[in-house]
CSV table of C-alpha atoms and ligand atoms in Angstrom, one decimal:
chain,number,residue,atom,x,y,z
A,1,MET,CA,-14.9,-15.2,6.5
A,2,ASN,CA,-11.7,-13.3,6.8
A,3,GLU,CA,-11.4,-10.3,4.3
A,4,ARG,CA,-10.6,-11.6,0.9
A,5,GLN,CA,-13.8,-13.7,1.1
A,6,ILE,CA,-15.8,-10.7,2.5
A,7,ILE,CA,-15.1,-9.2,-0.6
A,8,GLU,CA,-15.5,-11.9,-3.3
A,9,TYR,CA,-18.5,-12.5,-2.1
A,10,ILE,CA,-19.5,-8.6,-2.3
A,11,ALA,CA,-18.6,-8.8,-6.0
A,12,THR,CA,-21.1,-12.0,-6.7
A,13,LEU,CA,-24.0,-9.7,-5.6
A,14,ALA,CA,-22.5,-6.3,-8.1
A,15,GLY,CA,-24.2,-5.8,-11.6
A,16,PRO,CA,-24.7,-5.5,-13.6
A,17,ALA,CA,-22.5,-4.6,-16.3
A,18,ASP,CA,-22.0,-1.4,-17.6
A,19,ALA,CA,-20.4,-1.0,-20.6
A,20,ARG,CA,-18.2,1.6,-18.8
A,21,LEU,CA,-16.8,-0.2,-16.5
A,22,VAL,CA,-13.4,-1.3,-18.0
A,23,LYS,CA,-12.0,-2.8,-14.1
A,24,GLY,CA,-14.3,-3.6,-10.8
A,25,ILE,CA,-13.8,-4.7,-7.8
A,26,GLY,CA,-10.5,-6.7,-7.9
A,27,ASP,CA,-7.8,-4.1,-8.4
A,28,ASP,CA,-6.1,-1.3,-6.1
A,29,CYS,CA,-8.9,0.8,-8.6
A,30,ALA,CA,-12.5,0.8,-10.1
A,31,VAL,CA,-11.5,1.6,-14.3
A,32,VAL,CA,-14.5,3.8,-15.2
A,33,ALA,CA,-13.6,4.7,-19.2
A,34,GLN,CA,-14.3,8.4,-20.2
A,35,ASP,CA,-15.1,9.7,-23.2
A,36,GLY,CA,-11.4,9.6,-25.8
A,37,HIS,CA,-8.6,7.5,-24.5
A,38,GLN,CA,-8.2,9.0,-20.8
A,39,VAL,CA,-10.0,6.5,-18.1
A,40,TRP,CA,-11.2,7.2,-14.8
A,41,LEU,CA,-9.4,5.9,-11.3
A,42,LEU,CA,-11.3,5.6,-7.9
A,43,THR,CA,-10.3,4.1,-4.5
A,44,MET,CA,-11.7,4.0,-1.1
A,45,ASP,CA,-9.5,3.6,2.0
A,46,THR,CA,-10.5,4.0,5.9
A,47,LEU,CA,-8.9,5.0,8.9
A,48,ILE,CA,-10.3,3.8,11.8
A,49,GLU,CA,-9.1,5.4,15.5
A,50,GLY,CA,-7.4,2.0,17.4
A,51,VAL,CA,-7.6,-0.2,14.2
A,52,HIS,CA,-5.0,2.2,11.9
A,53,PHE,CA,-3.6,4.4,14.0
A,54,ASP,CA,-3.2,5.2,18.6
A,55,ARG,CA,-3.8,8.7,18.6
A,56,SER,CA,-1.6,8.6,21.6
A,57,PHE,CA,1.4,8.5,20.0
A,58,HIS,CA,0.3,10.0,16.3
A,59,PRO,CA,0.9,13.4,15.8
A,60,PRO,CA,-2.7,15.0,13.9
A,61,GLU,CA,-0.8,16.7,11.4
A,62,LYS,CA,1.1,13.5,9.5
A,63,LEU,CA,-2.3,10.8,10.1
A,64,GLY,CA,-4.1,13.5,7.6
A,65,ARG,CA,-1.0,13.1,5.4
A,66,LYS,CA,-1.0,9.9,6.0
A,67,ALA,CA,-5.0,9.5,4.7
A,68,VAL,CA,-4.0,10.2,1.6
A,69,SER,CA,-1.3,9.0,1.3
A,70,VAL,CA,-2.6,5.8,1.7
A,71,ASN,CA,-5.4,6.7,-0.4
A,72,VAL,CA,-3.6,7.7,-3.7
A,73,SER,CA,-1.3,5.2,-3.8
A,74,ASP,CA,-3.8,2.9,-5.1
A,75,ILE,CA,-3.4,5.7,-7.7
A,76,GLY,CA,-0.4,5.8,-8.7
A,77,ALA,CA,-0.3,1.8,-8.1
A,78,MET,CA,-2.4,2.1,-11.7
A,79,GLY,CA,0.1,4.3,-13.3
A,80,GLY,CA,-2.6,6.7,-12.6
A,81,LYS,CA,-2.3,10.7,-11.3
A,82,PRO,CA,-5.0,11.9,-8.4
A,83,VAL,CA,-7.6,14.4,-9.3
A,84,PHE,CA,-10.2,15.4,-6.9
A,85,ILE,CA,-10.3,13.9,-3.7
A,86,LEU,CA,-13.8,13.7,-1.1
A,87,LEU,CA,-13.2,13.0,2.9
A,88,SER,CA,-15.5,12.1,5.2
A,89,VAL,CA,-15.1,12.6,9.2
A,90,GLY,CA,-16.9,10.6,11.7
A,91,MET,CA,-15.7,12.2,15.4
A,92,PRO,CA,-17.3,12.3,18.8
A,93,GLN,CA,-19.1,14.0,20.8
A,94,GLY,CA,-16.7,16.7,22.2
A,95,PHE,CA,-13.6,16.2,19.9
A,96,ASP,CA,-10.4,18.1,20.5
A,97,GLU,CA,-10.7,21.1,17.6
A,98,SER,CA,-7.5,22.0,18.2
A,99,TRP,CA,-6.2,18.3,17.4
A,100,PHE,CA,-9.1,18.6,14.5
A,101,ARG,CA,-7.5,21.9,12.9
A,102,ALA,CA,-3.8,19.8,13.0
A,103,PHE,CA,-5.2,17.4,10.7
A,104,ALA,CA,-7.3,19.3,8.5
A,105,GLN,CA,-4.3,21.1,8.2
A,106,GLY,CA,-2.0,18.4,7.6
A,107,LEU,CA,-4.6,16.8,4.9
A,108,THR,CA,-5.4,19.9,3.1
A,109,ASP,CA,-0.8,20.2,2.1
A,110,ALA,CA,-1.1,16.7,1.3
A,111,CYS,CA,-3.1,17.1,-1.0
A,112,ARG,CA,-1.8,19.9,-2.4
A,113,GLU,CA,1.5,17.9,-2.7
A,114,TYR,CA,-0.1,15.2,-4.8
A,115,GLY,CA,-1.4,17.9,-6.4
A,116,CYS,CA,-5.0,17.0,-5.8
A,117,LEU,CA,-8.3,18.9,-4.7
A,118,LEU,CA,-10.7,18.5,-1.9
A,119,ILE,CA,-14.0,18.9,-3.5
A,120,GLY,CA,-16.1,17.0,-1.0
A,121,GLY,CA,-17.4,14.5,2.0
A,122,ASP,CA,-19.3,14.1,5.1
A,123,THR,CA,-18.8,15.2,8.2
A,124,VAL,CA,-20.6,12.6,11.5
A,125,ALA,CA,-20.5,11.8,14.7
A,126,SER,CA,-19.3,8.8,15.7
A,127,PRO,CA,-20.4,7.5,18.4
A,128,GLN,CA,-16.1,6.4,19.6
A,129,GLY,CA,-12.7,7.0,18.7
A,130,PHE,CA,-12.7,9.6,15.7
A,131,THR,CA,-11.8,8.0,11.7
A,132,CYS,CA,-11.9,9.2,8.1
A,133,THR,CA,-12.7,7.3,5.0
A,134,LEU,CA,-11.1,8.9,1.8
A,135,THR,CA,-12.3,8.5,-1.5
A,136,VAL,CA,-9.8,9.7,-5.1
A,137,ILE,CA,-10.3,10.2,-8.0
A,138,GLY,CA,-7.4,9.9,-10.6
A,139,GLU,CA,-6.7,9.6,-14.5
A,140,ALA,CA,-5.0,8.2,-16.4
A,141,ASP,CA,-4.4,7.5,-19.8
A,142,ALA,CA,-6.2,4.4,-21.0
A,143,ALA,CA,-2.6,2.9,-22.3
A,144,HIS,CA,-0.8,3.9,-19.4
A,145,VAL,CA,-2.5,1.9,-17.1
A,146,VAL,CA,-1.3,-1.2,-15.8
A,147,TYR,CA,-3.2,-3.9,-13.4
A,148,ARG,CA,-2.4,-6.7,-11.2
A,149,SER,CA,-4.3,-9.1,-14.1
A,150,GLY,CA,-0.5,-9.1,-16.3
A,151,ALA,CA,1.9,-11.1,-15.2
A,152,LYS,CA,3.1,-13.3,-17.3
A,153,PRO,CA,5.5,-16.5,-16.2
A,154,GLY,CA,9.5,-15.3,-16.4
A,155,ASP,CA,8.5,-12.1,-15.3
A,156,THR,CA,10.5,-10.9,-12.6
A,157,ILE,CA,9.4,-9.7,-9.5
A,158,TRP,CA,10.3,-5.4,-8.4
A,159,VAL,CA,9.4,-3.9,-5.6
A,160,SER,CA,10.4,0.1,-5.0
A,161,GLY,CA,11.9,0.3,-2.0
A,162,PRO,CA,12.8,-1.5,1.7
A,163,LEU,CA,10.0,-3.7,2.9
A,164,GLY,CA,9.0,-4.3,6.4
A,165,ARG,CA,9.7,-0.4,7.6
A,166,ALA,CA,6.1,0.1,9.0
A,167,ALA,CA,6.2,-2.7,11.2
A,168,ALA,CA,9.0,-2.1,12.6
A,169,GLY,CA,8.3,1.5,13.6
A,170,LEU,CA,5.2,1.3,14.9
A,171,GLU,CA,6.8,-1.6,17.4
A,172,LEU,CA,8.8,1.3,18.4
A,173,LEU,CA,6.2,3.1,19.0
A,174,ARG,CA,3.7,1.0,20.4
A,175,GLN,CA,6.2,-0.5,22.6
A,176,GLY,CA,7.7,3.1,23.1
A,177,ILE,CA,11.3,2.1,22.6
A,178,GLU,CA,12.8,6.1,22.8
A,179,SER,CA,15.4,6.9,20.6
A,180,ASP,CA,17.5,10.0,19.0
A,181,ASN,CA,18.6,7.6,16.5
A,182,ASP,CA,18.1,8.7,12.9
A,183,ALA,CA,17.5,5.3,11.5
A,184,PHE,CA,14.9,5.1,14.0
A,185,ALA,CA,13.8,7.8,13.2
A,186,SER,CA,13.0,7.4,9.6
A,187,LEU,CA,10.8,3.8,10.7
A,188,ARG,CA,9.2,5.7,13.1
A,189,GLU,CA,7.9,8.3,10.1
A,190,GLN,CA,7.4,5.1,7.9
A,191,HIS,CA,4.0,4.4,10.0
A,192,LEU,CA,3.4,7.7,10.9
A,193,ASN,CA,3.7,9.6,7.8
A,194,PRO,CA,4.4,6.8,4.8
A,195,THR,CA,5.0,8.8,0.6
A,196,ALA,CA,3.3,7.0,-1.9
A,197,ARG,CA,5.0,6.4,-4.9
A,198,VAL,CA,2.5,8.6,-7.2
A,199,LYS,CA,5.3,9.8,-8.8
A,200,LEU,CA,7.1,6.7,-9.9
A,201,GLY,CA,3.7,4.4,-10.6
A,202,ARG,CA,2.6,7.1,-13.4
A,203,LEU,CA,6.7,7.1,-14.9
A,204,LEU,CA,6.5,3.3,-14.9
A,205,GLY,CA,2.6,3.7,-16.6
A,206,ALA,CA,4.4,5.6,-18.7
A,207,SER,CA,6.8,3.4,-19.8
A,208,GLY,CA,5.2,-0.2,-21.2
A,209,LEU,CA,7.3,-1.6,-19.9
A,210,VAL,CA,5.7,-3.3,-16.4
A,211,HIS,CA,3.2,-6.4,-16.9
A,212,ALA,CA,1.9,-6.0,-13.5
A,213,MET,CA,1.8,-3.8,-10.7
A,214,MET,CA,0.0,-2.8,-7.1
A,215,ASP,CA,0.6,-1.0,-3.7
A,216,LEU,CA,1.8,-3.0,-1.3
A,217,SER,CA,-0.6,-2.2,1.8
A,218,ASP,CA,-1.1,-5.7,3.6
A,219,GLY,CA,2.2,-7.6,3.1
A,220,LEU,CA,4.1,-9.0,0.5
A,221,ALA,CA,2.8,-12.3,1.2
A,222,THR,CA,-0.7,-11.3,0.9
A,223,ASP,CA,-0.8,-8.9,-1.7
A,224,LEU,CA,1.5,-10.2,-4.4
A,225,ALA,CA,-1.0,-13.9,-3.7
A,226,HIS,CA,-4.1,-11.1,-4.9
A,227,LEU,CA,-1.4,-10.2,-8.3
A,228,CYS,CA,-0.6,-14.0,-8.9
A,229,LYS,CA,-4.6,-14.7,-8.3
A,230,GLN,CA,-5.3,-12.2,-10.6
A,231,SER,CA,-3.0,-13.3,-13.4
A,232,GLY,CA,-3.5,-16.7,-12.7
A,233,VAL,CA,0.0,-17.5,-12.1
A,234,GLY,CA,2.9,-18.2,-9.6
A,235,ALA,CA,5.7,-17.0,-7.7
A,236,ARG,CA,8.9,-17.5,-6.4
A,237,ILE,CA,10.9,-15.4,-4.3
A,238,LEU,CA,14.1,-15.0,-2.3
A,239,SER,CA,14.0,-14.4,1.3
A,240,GLN,CA,18.1,-13.2,0.1
A,241,ASP,CA,16.2,-10.7,-2.6
A,242,LEU,CA,14.2,-8.7,0.0
A,243,PRO,CA,14.9,-6.0,1.3
A,244,GLY,CA,15.4,-4.3,4.4
A,245,VAL,CA,17.7,-1.7,6.0
A,246,PRO,CA,20.1,-2.8,8.8
A,247,ALA,CA,17.9,-0.7,12.1
A,248,LEU,CA,15.2,-3.0,11.0
A,249,ALA,CA,17.2,-6.3,12.3
A,250,GLU,CA,18.4,-4.2,15.3
A,251,VAL,CA,14.8,-3.4,16.3
A,252,ALA,CA,13.9,-6.9,15.6
A,253,ARG,CA,16.2,-8.0,18.0
A,254,LEU,CA,15.5,-4.8,20.3
A,255,THR,CA,11.6,-6.3,20.4
A,256,GLY,CA,12.2,-9.7,19.7
A,257,ALA,CA,10.5,-10.0,16.6
A,258,ASP,CA,11.4,-11.9,13.6
A,259,PRO,CA,12.2,-9.5,10.9
A,260,GLU,CA,11.0,-12.0,7.6
A,261,GLN,CA,8.0,-11.8,9.1
A,262,TRP,CA,7.9,-8.0,9.2
A,263,ALA,CA,8.8,-7.9,4.9
A,264,LEU,CA,6.5,-10.5,4.1
A,265,GLY,CA,3.1,-9.4,6.6
A,266,GLY,CA,3.7,-6.3,8.3
A,267,GLY,CA,2.1,-4.3,5.8
A,268,GLU,CA,2.0,-0.3,5.2
A,269,ASP,CA,5.1,-1.0,3.0
A,270,TYR,CA,3.1,1.8,0.5
A,271,GLU,CA,6.0,0.7,-1.9
A,272,LEU,CA,5.3,-0.2,-5.7
A,273,LEU,CA,5.8,-4.7,-6.6
A,274,LEU,CA,5.6,-4.7,-9.8
A,275,THR,CA,6.5,-7.4,-12.5
A,276,ALA,CA,8.3,-7.2,-15.9
A,277,ALA,CA,10.5,-9.5,-18.1
A,278,PRO,CA,13.8,-9.7,-17.7
A,279,SER,CA,15.4,-7.2,-20.1
A,280,SER,CA,14.0,-4.1,-18.8
A,281,GLN,CA,16.2,-3.9,-15.9
A,282,GLY,CA,18.2,-1.5,-16.5
A,283,ARG,CA,15.5,0.4,-18.0
A,284,LEU,CA,13.6,-0.1,-14.3
A,285,LEU,CA,16.7,0.8,-12.7
A,286,ASP,CA,16.7,4.5,-14.5
A,287,LEU,CA,12.9,5.1,-13.7
A,288,GLY,CA,13.6,4.4,-10.0
A,289,HIS,CA,16.8,7.0,-10.2
A,290,GLN,CA,15.0,9.7,-11.5
A,291,CYS,CA,12.1,9.1,-8.5
A,292,GLY,CA,15.7,9.1,-5.5
A,293,LEU,CA,14.6,4.9,-4.8
A,294,THR,CA,16.3,2.1,-5.3
A,295,LEU,CA,14.3,-1.1,-7.2
A,296,ALA,CA,14.5,-4.3,-6.0
A,297,PRO,CA,14.2,-7.6,-7.9
A,298,VAL,CA,12.8,-10.1,-5.0
A,299,GLY,CA,11.8,-12.9,-7.4
A,300,THR,CA,10.2,-14.4,-10.5
A,301,VAL,CA,6.9,-14.9,-11.7
A,302,VAL,CA,6.5,-18.8,-12.5
A,303,ALA,CA,3.7,-20.7,-14.4
A,304,GLY,CA,1.4,-22.6,-12.2
A,305,GLU,CA,-0.4,-21.4,-8.5
A,306,GLY,CA,0.9,-20.4,-5.3
A,307,VAL,CA,3.9,-17.5,-3.4
A,308,VAL,CA,6.6,-19.7,-2.2
A,309,LEU,CA,9.3,-18.3,-0.8
A,310,ILE,CA,13.2,-19.5,-0.7
A,311,ARG,CA,15.4,-19.7,2.1
A,312,GLN,CA,19.2,-20.6,1.0
A,313,ARG,CA,20.6,-22.1,3.9
A,314,PRO,CA,24.1,-23.0,5.1
A,315,GLY,CA,25.7,-25.6,3.2
A,316,GLY,CA,24.0,-24.8,-0.2
A,317,MET,CA,20.3,-26.2,0.9
A,318,SER,CA,17.5,-24.3,1.2
A,319,GLU,CA,13.8,-24.0,1.8
A,320,THR,CA,10.8,-23.4,0.0
A,321,VAL,CA,8.2,-22.3,2.0
A,322,ALA,CA,4.6,-21.4,1.0
A,323,ILE,CA,3.3,-17.8,2.0
A,324,ALA,CA,0.2,-17.2,-0.1
A,325,TYR,CA,-2.1,-15.1,1.6
A,326,GLN,CA,0.1,-14.5,5.5
A,327,GLY,CA,0.1,-11.0,4.9
A,328,PHE,CA,-2.7,-8.8,6.8
A,329,ASP,CA,-6.4,-9.2,6.5
A,330,HIS,CA,-8.3,-7.2,8.6
A,331,PHE,CA,-10.8,-10.5,9.9
A,332,ARG,CA,-7.9,-12.4,10.8
A,333,GLY,CA,-5.9,-10.0,13.3
A,334,GLY,CA,-2.7,-8.1,12.6
A,335,GLU,CA,-1.8,-4.2,11.9
A,336,GLY,CA,-2.5,-2.8,8.3
A,337,GLY,CA,-4.6,-1.8,5.0
B,401,ADP,P1,-6.5,-2.0,-1.5
B,401,ADP,O1,-5.5,-2.8,-0.4
B,401,ADP,O2,-5.7,-1.9,-3.1
B,401,ADP,O3,-6.8,-0.8,-1.0
B,401,ADP,P2,-8.6,-4.3,-1.2
B,401,ADP,O4,-7.8,-4.9,-0.7
B,401,ADP,O5,-9.5,-3.0,-0.4
B,401,ADP,O6,-7.6,-3.1,-2.3
B,401,ADP,O7,-9.9,-4.2,-1.9
B,401,ADP,C1,-9.1,-4.8,-3.0
B,401,ADP,C2,-10.1,-5.0,-3.7
B,401,ADP,O8,-12.3,-5.1,-3.4
B,401,ADP,C3,-10.7,-3.4,-4.3
B,401,ADP,O9,-10.8,-3.5,-5.8
B,401,ADP,C4,-12.0,-2.9,-3.6
B,401,ADP,O10,-12.4,-1.9,-4.8
B,401,ADP,C5,-12.3,-3.9,-3.8
B,401,ADP,N1,-13.3,-4.1,-2.0
B,401,ADP,C6,-12.7,-4.3,-1.3
B,401,ADP,N2,-13.8,-4.1,0.1
B,401,ADP,C7,-15.0,-3.8,-0.9
B,401,ADP,C8,-16.3,-3.3,-0.7
B,401,ADP,N3,-16.5,-3.7,0.7
B,401,ADP,N4,-17.5,-3.4,-1.7
B,401,ADP,C9,-16.4,-3.4,-2.6
B,401,ADP,N5,-16.0,-3.4,-3.6
B,401,ADP,C10,-14.6,-3.8,-2.2
B,402,MG,MG1,-3.8,-1.4,-3.1
């Protein structure tokens, strides 16, 4: 079983239904009705040493903030506001206390930054390595929640920023490529200390313009396939429109990697992926600019199924390749959420 099959199997066993549950397994958060017009949004993500982070190059304060960012990202992806956090930590006997204090400081500072409160958790010994699981509880007006399931044929597909930066940064860190170059430093920072697009997600949710939305944790190829499956549609992505940064190609050259592969399957972008009618373009760009971000159109939603990438070739030729689910999967190897 791969990660997707495991989740689908668990979903078949869950139940019975509860009238308060608006959305269960399958979106970025579970959605539970409150009294009135509000809903609760619930999500959980785990970071495991040796899988998600390497303590030899990951500063503990940044890891603490990252634990919060990757979790609140799912709340923002549904148009919500994070409110409460529960923290479970697992640490080996004789753990480094100064490391732990710095991690906890980064985590609690990030809670304040994103406007949520740590209200509980669990503390256990781990046989090997450090683990951290966060549960985030968020809130939204029910009418503002954006699901993965609303994409319509003809919609434009957007991402909230450049793709593949975290994967490039991780490669720099792994290969120990040191350079004072600001562009390289910002790639490294993208892996070590990403920022969740919570403010943008809330603005997009409240705008009523967005048909479907999720955050990008496993790479566009996999995450867009999830969104398409939930919406019962397909997607066409244009390779030339994938937003990157110049340093990406430079790092790819240095490390012998393929920057397009980072953009499609690198994972950990923590940008938002959304679809909306083509006529919403101007208003979407304005909302991005309000958050200091440049939204980029990357393709179109089509009837049918499957996610394809179209590459323009010299001489006006183009090639079309299937890319669905070619991003990160925990049970197929790689790196990511
Ligand atoms: P994301 O990348 O947005 O965090 P995931 O791919 O981790 O989402 O999960 C997709 C969906 O499957 C979510 O609704 C999540 O709550 C659910 N899910 C993942 N793992 C499990 C599990 N072990 N048991 C029940 N639900 C799960
Ligand atoms: Mg998500």
